[in-house]
XYZ file of C-alpha atoms in Angstrom:
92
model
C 0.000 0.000 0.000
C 2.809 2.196 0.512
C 4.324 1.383 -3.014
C 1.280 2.552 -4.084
C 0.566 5.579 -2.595
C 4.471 7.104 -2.969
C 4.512 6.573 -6.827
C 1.165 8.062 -6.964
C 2.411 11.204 -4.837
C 5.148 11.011 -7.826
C 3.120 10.626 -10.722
C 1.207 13.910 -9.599
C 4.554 15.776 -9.264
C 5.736 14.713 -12.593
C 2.810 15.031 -14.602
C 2.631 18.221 -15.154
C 6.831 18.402 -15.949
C 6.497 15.245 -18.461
C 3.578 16.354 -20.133
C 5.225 19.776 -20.795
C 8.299 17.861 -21.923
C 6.215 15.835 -24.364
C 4.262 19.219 -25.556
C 7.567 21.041 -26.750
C 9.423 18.245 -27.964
C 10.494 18.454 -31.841
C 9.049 15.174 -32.169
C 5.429 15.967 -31.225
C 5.120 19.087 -32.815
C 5.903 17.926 -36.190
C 3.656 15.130 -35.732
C 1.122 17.694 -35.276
C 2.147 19.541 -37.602
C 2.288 17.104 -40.460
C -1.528 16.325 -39.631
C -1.139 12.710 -38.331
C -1.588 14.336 -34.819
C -4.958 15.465 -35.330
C -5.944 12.603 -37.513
C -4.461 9.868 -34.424
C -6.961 12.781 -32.122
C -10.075 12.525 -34.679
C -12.019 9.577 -32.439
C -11.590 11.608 -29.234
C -12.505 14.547 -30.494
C -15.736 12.931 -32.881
C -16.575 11.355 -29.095
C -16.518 14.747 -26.866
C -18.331 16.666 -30.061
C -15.566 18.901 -30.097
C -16.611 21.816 -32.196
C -13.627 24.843 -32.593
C -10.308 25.107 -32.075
C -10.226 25.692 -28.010
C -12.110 22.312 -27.688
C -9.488 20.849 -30.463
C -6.710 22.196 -27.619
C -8.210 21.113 -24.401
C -9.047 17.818 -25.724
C -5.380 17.474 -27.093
C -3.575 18.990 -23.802
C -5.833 16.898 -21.318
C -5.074 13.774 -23.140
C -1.328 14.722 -23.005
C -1.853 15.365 -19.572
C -3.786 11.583 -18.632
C -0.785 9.928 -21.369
C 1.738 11.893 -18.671
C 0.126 10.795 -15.221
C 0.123 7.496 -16.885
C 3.828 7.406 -18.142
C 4.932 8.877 -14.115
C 3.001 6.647 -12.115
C 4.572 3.858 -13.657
C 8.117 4.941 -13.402
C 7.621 5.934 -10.227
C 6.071 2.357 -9.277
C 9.131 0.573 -11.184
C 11.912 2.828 -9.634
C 10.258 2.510 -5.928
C 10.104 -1.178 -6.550
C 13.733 -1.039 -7.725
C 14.816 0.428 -4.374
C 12.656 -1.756 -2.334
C 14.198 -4.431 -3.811
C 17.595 -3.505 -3.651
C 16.936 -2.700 -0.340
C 16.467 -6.120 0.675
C 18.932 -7.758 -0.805
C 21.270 -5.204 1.190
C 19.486 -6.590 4.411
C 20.182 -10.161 3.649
């Protein structure tokens, strides 16, 4: 329970940081540039109804945002399990 709750106090600090990191990368703004961005976001945005270009943008930053928690929370679970295990093996 503890390994749970520490990489989730993680993931919510390094959301936000990742998800920027992932928003200015070359990488993902040519991607959206090219048009394969918005074509890879059609579904979501046919499913929310998304009608303009600030609904385009929220829908695109608040999936980049769930894709980051995501991404965090399970670094943070592997690296805390990492420790915890090497940890032990230190004990023995």
């Amino acid at each position: 329970m503890k390994r749970f709750f520490v990489s989730l106090f993680a993931a919510l600090v390094l959301a936000f940081p990742i998800a920027i990191a992932i928003g200015r990368s070359s990488w993902f703004g040519h991607w959206m540039a090219n048009g394969h961005g918005w074509d890879a976001f059609d579904p979501l945005l046919n499913f929310f109804g998304v009608i303009g270009v600030e609904g385009e943008g929220d829908v695109v930053v608040n999936t980049l945002l769930v894709a980051s928690f995501a991404l965090s929370f399970a670094l943070a679970w592997f690296v805390f399990g990492a420790f915890a295990r090497a940890r032990q093996q230190k004990a023995k």
